[in-house]
Short mmCIF file of C-alpha atoms and ligand atoms in Angstrom, two decimals:
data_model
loop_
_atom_site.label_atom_id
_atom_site.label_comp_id
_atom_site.label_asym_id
_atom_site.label_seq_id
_atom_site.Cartn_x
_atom_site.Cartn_y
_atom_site.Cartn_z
CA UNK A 1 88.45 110.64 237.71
CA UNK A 2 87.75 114.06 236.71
CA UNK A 3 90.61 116.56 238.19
CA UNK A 4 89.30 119.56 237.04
CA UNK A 5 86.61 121.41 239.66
CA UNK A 6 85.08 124.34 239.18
CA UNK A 7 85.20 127.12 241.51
CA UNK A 8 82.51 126.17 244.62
CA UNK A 9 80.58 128.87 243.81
CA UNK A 10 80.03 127.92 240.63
CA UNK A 11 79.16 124.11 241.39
CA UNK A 12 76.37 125.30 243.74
CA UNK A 13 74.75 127.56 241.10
CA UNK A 14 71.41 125.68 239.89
CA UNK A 15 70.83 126.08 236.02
CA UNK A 16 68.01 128.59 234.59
CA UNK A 17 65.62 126.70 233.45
CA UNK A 18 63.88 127.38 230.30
CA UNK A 19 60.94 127.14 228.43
CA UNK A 20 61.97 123.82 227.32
CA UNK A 21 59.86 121.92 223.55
CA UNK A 22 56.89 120.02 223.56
CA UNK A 23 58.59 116.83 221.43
CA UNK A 24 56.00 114.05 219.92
CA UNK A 25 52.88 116.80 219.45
CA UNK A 26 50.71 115.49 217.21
CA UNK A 27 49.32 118.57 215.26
CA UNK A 28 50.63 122.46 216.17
CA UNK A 29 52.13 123.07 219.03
CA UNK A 30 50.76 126.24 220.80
CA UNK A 31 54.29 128.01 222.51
CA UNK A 32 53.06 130.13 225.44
CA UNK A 33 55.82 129.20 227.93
CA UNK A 34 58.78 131.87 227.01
CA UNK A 35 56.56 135.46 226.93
CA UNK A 36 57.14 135.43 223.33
CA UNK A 37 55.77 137.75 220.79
CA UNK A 38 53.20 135.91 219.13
CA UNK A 39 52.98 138.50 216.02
CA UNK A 40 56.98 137.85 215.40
CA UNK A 41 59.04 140.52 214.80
CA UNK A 42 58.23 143.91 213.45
CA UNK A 43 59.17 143.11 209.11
CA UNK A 44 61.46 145.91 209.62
CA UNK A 45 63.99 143.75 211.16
CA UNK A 46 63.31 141.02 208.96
CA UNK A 47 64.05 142.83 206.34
CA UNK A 48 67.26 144.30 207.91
CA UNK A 49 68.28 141.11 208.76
CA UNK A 50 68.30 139.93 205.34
CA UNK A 51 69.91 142.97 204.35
CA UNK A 52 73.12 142.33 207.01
CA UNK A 53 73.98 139.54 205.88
CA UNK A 54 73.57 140.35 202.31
CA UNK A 55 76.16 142.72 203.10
CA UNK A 56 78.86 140.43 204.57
CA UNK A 57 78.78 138.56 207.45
CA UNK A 58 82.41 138.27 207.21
CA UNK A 59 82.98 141.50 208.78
CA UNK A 60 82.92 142.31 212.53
CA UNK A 61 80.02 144.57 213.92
CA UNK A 62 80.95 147.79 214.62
CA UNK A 63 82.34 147.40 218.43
CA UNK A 64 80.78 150.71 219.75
CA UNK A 65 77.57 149.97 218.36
CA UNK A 66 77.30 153.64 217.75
CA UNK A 67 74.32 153.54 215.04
CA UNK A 68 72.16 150.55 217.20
CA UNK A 69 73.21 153.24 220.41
CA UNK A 70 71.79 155.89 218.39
CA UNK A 71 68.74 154.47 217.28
CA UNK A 72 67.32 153.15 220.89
CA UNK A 73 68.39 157.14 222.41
CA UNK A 74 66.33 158.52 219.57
CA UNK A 75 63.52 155.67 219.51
CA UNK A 76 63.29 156.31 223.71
CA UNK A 77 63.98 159.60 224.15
CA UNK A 78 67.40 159.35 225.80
CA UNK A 79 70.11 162.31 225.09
CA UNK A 80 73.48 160.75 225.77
CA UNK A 81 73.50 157.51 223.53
CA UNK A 82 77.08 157.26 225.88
CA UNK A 83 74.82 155.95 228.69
CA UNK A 84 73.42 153.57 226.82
CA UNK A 85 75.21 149.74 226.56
CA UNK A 86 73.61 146.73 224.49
CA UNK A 87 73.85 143.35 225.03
CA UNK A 88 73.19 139.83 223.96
CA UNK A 89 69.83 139.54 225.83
CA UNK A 90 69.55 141.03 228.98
CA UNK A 91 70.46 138.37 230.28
CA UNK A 92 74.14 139.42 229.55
CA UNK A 93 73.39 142.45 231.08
CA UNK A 94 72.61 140.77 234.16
CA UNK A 95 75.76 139.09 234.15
CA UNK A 96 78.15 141.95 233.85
CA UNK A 97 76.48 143.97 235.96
CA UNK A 98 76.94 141.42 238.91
CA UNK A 99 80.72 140.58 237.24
CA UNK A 100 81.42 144.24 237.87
CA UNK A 101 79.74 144.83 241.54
CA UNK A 102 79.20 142.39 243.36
CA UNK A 103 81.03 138.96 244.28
CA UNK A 104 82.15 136.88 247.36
CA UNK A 105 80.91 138.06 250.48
CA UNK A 106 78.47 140.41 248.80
CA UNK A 107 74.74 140.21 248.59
CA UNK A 108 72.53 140.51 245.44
CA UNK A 109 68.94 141.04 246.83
CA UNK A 110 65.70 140.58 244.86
CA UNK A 111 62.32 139.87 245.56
CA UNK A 112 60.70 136.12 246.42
CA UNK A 113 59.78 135.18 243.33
CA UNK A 114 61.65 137.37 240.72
CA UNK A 115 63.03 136.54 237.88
CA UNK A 116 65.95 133.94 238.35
CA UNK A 117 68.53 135.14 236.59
CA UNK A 118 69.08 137.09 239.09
CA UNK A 119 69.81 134.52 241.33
CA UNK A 120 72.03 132.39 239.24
CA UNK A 121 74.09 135.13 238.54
CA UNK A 122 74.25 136.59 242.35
CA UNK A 123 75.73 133.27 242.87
CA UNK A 124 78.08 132.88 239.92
CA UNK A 125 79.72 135.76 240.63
CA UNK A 126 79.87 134.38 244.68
CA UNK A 127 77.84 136.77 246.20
CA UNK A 128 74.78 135.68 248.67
CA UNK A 129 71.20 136.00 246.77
CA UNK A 130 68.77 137.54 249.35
CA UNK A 131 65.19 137.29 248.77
CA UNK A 132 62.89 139.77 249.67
CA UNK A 133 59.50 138.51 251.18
CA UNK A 134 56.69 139.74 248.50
CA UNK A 135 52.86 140.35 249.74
CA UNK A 136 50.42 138.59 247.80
CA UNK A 137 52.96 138.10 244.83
CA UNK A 138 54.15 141.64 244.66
CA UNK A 139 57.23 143.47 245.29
CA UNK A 140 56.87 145.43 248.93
CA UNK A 141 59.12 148.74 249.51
CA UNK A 142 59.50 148.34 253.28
CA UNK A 143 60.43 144.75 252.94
CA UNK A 144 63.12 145.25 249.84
CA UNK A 145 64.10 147.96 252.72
CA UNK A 146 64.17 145.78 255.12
CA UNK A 147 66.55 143.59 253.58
CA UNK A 148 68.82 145.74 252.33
CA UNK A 149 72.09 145.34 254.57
CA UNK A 150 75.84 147.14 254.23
CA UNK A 151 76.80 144.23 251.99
CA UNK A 152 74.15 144.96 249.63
CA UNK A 153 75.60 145.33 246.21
CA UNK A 154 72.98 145.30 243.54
CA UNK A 155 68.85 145.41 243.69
CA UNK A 156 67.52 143.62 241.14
CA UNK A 157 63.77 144.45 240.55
CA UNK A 158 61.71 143.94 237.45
CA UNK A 159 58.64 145.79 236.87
CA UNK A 160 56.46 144.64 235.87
CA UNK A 161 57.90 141.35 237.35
CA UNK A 162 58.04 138.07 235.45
CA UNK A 163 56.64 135.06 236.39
CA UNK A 164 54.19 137.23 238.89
CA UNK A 165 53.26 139.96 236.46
CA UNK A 166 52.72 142.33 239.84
CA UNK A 167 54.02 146.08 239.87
CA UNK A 168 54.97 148.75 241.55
CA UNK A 169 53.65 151.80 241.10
CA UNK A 170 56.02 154.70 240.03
CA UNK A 171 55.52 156.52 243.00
CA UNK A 172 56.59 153.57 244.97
CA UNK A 173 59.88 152.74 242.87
CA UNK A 174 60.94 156.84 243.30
CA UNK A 175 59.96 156.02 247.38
CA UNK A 176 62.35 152.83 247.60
CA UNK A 177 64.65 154.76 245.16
CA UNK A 178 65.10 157.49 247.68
CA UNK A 179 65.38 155.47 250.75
CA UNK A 180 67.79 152.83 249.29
CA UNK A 181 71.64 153.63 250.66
CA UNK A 182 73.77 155.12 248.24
CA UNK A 183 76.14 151.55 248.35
CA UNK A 184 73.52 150.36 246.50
CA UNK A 185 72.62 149.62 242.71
CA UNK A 186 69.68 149.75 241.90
CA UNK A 187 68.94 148.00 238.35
CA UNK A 188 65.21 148.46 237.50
CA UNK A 189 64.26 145.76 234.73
CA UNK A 190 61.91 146.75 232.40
CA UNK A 191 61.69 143.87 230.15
CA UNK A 192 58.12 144.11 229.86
CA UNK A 193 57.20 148.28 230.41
CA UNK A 194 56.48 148.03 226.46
CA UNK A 195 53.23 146.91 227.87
CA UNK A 196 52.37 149.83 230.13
CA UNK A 197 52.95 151.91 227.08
CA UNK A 198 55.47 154.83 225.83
CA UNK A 199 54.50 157.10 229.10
CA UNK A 200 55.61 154.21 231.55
CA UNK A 201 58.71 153.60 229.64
CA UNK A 202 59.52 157.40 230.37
CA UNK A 203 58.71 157.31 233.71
CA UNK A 204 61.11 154.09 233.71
CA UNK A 205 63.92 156.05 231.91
CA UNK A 206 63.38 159.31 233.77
CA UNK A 207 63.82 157.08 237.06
CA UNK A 208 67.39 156.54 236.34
CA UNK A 209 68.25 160.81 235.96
CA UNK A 210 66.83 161.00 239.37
CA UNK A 211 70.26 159.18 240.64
CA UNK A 212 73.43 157.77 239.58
CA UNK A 213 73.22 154.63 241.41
CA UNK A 214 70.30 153.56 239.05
CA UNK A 215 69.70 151.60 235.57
CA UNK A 216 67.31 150.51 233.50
CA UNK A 217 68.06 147.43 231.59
CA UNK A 218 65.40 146.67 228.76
CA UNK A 219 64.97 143.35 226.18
CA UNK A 220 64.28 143.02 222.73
CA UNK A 221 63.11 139.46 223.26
CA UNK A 222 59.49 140.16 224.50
CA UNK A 223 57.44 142.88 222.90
CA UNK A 224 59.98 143.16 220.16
CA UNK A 225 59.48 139.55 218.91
CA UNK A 226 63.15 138.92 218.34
CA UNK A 227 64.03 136.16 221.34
CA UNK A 228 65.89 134.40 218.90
CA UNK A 229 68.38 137.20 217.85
CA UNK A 230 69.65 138.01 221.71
CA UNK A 231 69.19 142.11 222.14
CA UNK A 232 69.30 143.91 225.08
CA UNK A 233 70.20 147.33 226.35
CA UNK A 234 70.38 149.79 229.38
CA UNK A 235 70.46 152.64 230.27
CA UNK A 236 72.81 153.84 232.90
CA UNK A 237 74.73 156.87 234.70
CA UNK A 238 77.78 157.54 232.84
CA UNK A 239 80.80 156.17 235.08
CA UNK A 240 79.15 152.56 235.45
CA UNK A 241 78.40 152.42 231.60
CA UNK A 242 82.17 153.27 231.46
CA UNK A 243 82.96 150.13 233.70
CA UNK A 244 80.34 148.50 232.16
CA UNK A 245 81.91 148.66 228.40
CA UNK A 246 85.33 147.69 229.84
CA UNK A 247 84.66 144.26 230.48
CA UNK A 248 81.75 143.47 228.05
CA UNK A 249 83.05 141.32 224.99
CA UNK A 250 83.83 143.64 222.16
CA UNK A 251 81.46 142.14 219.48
CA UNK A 252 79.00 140.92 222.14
CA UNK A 253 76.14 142.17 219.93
CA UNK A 254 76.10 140.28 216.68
CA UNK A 255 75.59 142.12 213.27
CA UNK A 256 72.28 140.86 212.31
CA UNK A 257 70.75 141.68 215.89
CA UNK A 258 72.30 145.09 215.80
CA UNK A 259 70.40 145.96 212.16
CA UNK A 260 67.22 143.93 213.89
CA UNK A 261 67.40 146.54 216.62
CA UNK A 262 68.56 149.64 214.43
CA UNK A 263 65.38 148.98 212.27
CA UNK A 264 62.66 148.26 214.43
CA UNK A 265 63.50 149.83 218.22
CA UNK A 266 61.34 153.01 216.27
CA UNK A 267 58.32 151.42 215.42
CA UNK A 268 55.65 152.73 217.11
CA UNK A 269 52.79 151.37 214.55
CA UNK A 270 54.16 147.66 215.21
CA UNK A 271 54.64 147.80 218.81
CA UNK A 272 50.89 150.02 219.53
CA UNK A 273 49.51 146.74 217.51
CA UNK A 274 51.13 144.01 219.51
CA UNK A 275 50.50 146.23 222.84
CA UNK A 276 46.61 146.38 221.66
CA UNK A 277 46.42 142.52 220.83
CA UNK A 278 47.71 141.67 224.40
CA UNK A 279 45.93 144.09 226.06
CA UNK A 280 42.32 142.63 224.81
CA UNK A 281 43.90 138.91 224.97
CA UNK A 282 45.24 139.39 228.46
CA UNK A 283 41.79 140.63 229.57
CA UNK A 284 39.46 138.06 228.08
CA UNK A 285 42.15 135.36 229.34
CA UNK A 286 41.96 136.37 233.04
CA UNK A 287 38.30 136.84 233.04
CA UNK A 288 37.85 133.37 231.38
CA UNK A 289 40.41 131.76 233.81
CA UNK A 290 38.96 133.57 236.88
CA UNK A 291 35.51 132.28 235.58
CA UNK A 292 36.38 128.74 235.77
CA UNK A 293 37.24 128.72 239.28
CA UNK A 294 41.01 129.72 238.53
CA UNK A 295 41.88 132.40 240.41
CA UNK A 296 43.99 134.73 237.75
CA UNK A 297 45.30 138.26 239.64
CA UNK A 298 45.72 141.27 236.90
CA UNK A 299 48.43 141.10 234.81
CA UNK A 300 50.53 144.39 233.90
CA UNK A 301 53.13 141.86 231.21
CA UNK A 302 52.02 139.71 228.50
CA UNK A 303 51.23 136.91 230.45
CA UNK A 304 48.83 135.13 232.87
CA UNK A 305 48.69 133.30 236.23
CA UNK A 306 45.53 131.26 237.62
CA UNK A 307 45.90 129.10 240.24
CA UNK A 308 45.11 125.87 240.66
CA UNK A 309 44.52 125.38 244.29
CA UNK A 310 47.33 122.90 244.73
CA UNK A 311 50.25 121.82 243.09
CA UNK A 312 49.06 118.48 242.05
CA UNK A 313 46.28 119.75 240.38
CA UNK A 314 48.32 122.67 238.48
CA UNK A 315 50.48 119.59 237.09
CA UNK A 316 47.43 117.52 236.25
CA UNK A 317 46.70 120.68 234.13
CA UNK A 318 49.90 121.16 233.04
CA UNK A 319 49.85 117.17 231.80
CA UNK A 320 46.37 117.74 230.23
CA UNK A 321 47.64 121.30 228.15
CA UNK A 322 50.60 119.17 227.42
CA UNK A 323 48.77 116.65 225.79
CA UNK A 324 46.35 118.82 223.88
CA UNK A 325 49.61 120.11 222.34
CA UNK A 326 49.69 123.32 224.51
CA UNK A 327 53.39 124.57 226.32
CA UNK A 328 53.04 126.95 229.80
CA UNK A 329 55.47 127.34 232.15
CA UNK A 330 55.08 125.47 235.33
CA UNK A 331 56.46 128.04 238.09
CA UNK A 332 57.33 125.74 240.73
CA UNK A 333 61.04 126.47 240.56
CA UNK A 334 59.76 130.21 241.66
CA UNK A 335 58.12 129.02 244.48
CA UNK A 336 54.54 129.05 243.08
CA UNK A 337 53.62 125.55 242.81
CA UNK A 338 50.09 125.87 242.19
CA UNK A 339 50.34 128.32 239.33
CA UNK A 340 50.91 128.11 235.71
CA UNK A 341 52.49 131.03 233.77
CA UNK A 342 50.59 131.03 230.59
CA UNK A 343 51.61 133.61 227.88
CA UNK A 344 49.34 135.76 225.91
CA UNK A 345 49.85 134.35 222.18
CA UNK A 346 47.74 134.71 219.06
CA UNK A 347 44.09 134.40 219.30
CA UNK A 348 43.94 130.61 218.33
CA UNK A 349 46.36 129.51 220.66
CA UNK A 350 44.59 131.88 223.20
CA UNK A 351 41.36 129.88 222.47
CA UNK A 352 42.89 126.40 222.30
CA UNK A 353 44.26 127.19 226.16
CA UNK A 354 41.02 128.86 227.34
CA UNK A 355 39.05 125.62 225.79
CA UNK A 356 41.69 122.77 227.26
CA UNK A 357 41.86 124.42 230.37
CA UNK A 358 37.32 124.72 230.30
CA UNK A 359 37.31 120.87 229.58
CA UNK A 360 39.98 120.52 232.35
CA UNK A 361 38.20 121.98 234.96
CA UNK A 362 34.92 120.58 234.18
CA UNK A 363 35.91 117.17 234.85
CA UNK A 364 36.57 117.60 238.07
C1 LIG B 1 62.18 140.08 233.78
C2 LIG B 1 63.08 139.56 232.71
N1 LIG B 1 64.30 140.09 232.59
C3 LIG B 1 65.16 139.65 231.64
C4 LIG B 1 64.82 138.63 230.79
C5 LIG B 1 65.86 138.15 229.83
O1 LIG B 1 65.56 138.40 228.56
P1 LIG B 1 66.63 138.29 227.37
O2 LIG B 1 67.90 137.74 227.91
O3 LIG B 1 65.99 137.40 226.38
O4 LIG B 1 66.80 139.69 226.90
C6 LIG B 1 63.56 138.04 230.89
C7 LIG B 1 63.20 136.90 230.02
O5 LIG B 1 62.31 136.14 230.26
C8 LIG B 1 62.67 138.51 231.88
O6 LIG B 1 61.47 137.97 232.05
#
């Protein structure tokens, strides 16, 4: 018999569920289920890579991070590097941020389908995870409003928000900014505003000098191309970046993401190209889709998401992508059963899902 229990909390938090591998493919397997870079990394942090651990991985990483700190204020325009934390993934920003503010008898409060970290870690960390009702898959001010209560901790809002790829517009985020109480924190994620462009990500980072009871938290996993190395930042008022760096891990950044980051957080020429690619991709992809009967809204992120009428027949089409070695993300767990998240990835694999998904709907 197994003695040891966790803490209840922690037995009734569900798993994140990822991506996940197509096993047993028969020829190339076409990866658009994660919102990965299909261009890789910029070769900057390759090659910075290479260089780290040429140098010694033997050797902690520098615990203040002061030259990867450095490199994103300069890269983004920020003049206090001191605001600035990094992270393995944003996910771990996630984390600490609900570690530090919010716990049992709090509520965490997001919108109806938003990203679920959020939600596992509202409920890790005990608190209640309140959901938001959204309008036609996007985030509403009145109703994140309307939700709010005196025991809300922490808003959680991505935008643009993943799996929906809906937005606010900046007007609205300063208008729910303004009318939120000051007892809340409001943590605006801007995993994908490398999309939108270097004005948006202003507008983003200018959002949190409007108040101190806002941050930004940003990846390096999506437009950056470096999933694999764990990256993230924020950017935050001074006194909870304080609290913040008190209880991260010390070395919670590894060396060889740091350099990664240090290297390539500046490079404008790499990210305009990958912003370009998906830009064109994302367009041809929801015309296609929404020709075919699918109906695919506009994305603002770097992926797509017809619908397939039911949710039988968006896992008939998941089976069939499946089998023509092609990986989406079913978004049932999001409450979207008859959608398919389907990332924007290099033109082939953009043409193999267009094609699959043509012969797909033909049949029927
Ligand atoms: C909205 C959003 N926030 C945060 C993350 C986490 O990214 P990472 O932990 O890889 O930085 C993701 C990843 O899919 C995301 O879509």
């Amino acid at each position: 018999m197994n003695t040891i229990k966790p803490l209840d909390h922690i037995a009734n938090t569900k798993a994140y569920v990822p991506g996940g591998k197509l096993h047993g493919a028969a020829g190339p397997v076409a990866m658009l289920a994660s919102n990965e870079n299909p261009f890789g990394p910029s070769p900057l942090a390759i090659e910075a890579i290479r260089a780290a651990a040429a140098e010694g991985l033997q050797i902690y990483p520098d615990p203040d991070y002061t030259a990867l700190r450095g490199a994103i204020a300069a890269a983004k325009g920020i003049g206090d590097p001191a605001r600035i934390v990094t992270s393995a993934g944003s996910d771990e920003i996630i984390h600490l941020l609900t570690q530090c503010y919010a716990g049992p008898g709090d509520e965490v409060l997001f919108t109806e389908h938003a990203f679920s970290m959020y939600e596992v870690s509202a409920r890790s960390h005990g608190a209640a995870a309140v959901k938001a009702p959204e309008t036609d898959m996007t985030a509403g001010v009145n109703s994140v409003l309307g939700a709010v209560s005196p025991r809300t901790k922490i808003l959680f809002l991505a935008n643009p928000n993943n799996p929906t790829g809906t937005m606010l517009s900046v007007e609205a985020l300063k208008s729910l900014q303004d009318a939120l109480p000051p007892h809340v924190l409001f943590v605006v994620d801007g995993a994908y505003s490398e999309y939108l462009g270097p004005d948006y990500e202003a507008e983003l980072r200018d959002l949190v000098d409007r108040r101190d009871t806002t941050v930004m938290m940003r990846t390096f996993s999506k437009i950056y191309g470096l999933a694999a190395a764990r990256l993230g930042w924020a950017y935050m008022p001074r006194p909870i970046a304080d609290t913040f760096q008190r209880i991260r891990g010390p070395f919670n950044v590894n060396a060889l993401a740091a350099a990664a980051g240090i290297a390539s957080v500046g490079d404008e020429a790499f990210l305009k190209r990958s912003r370009d690619h998906n830009t064109l991709w994302r367009a041809r992809m929801t015309g296609a889709l929404n020709a075919m009967g699918l109906a695919t809204p506009d994305s603002h992120a770097n992926f797509v998401v017809p619908d397939f009428g039911s949710a039988a027949r968006a896992a008939d089409a998941n089976q069939a992508l499946k089998d023509a070695g092609i990986l989406v993300r079913a978004i049932g767990g999001y409450g979207l059963p008859s959608k398919l998240r389907i990332t924007v990835g290099g033109a082939e694999d953009n043409t193999r899902v267009l094609d699959a998904l043509q012969a797909f709907t033909a049949k029927r």
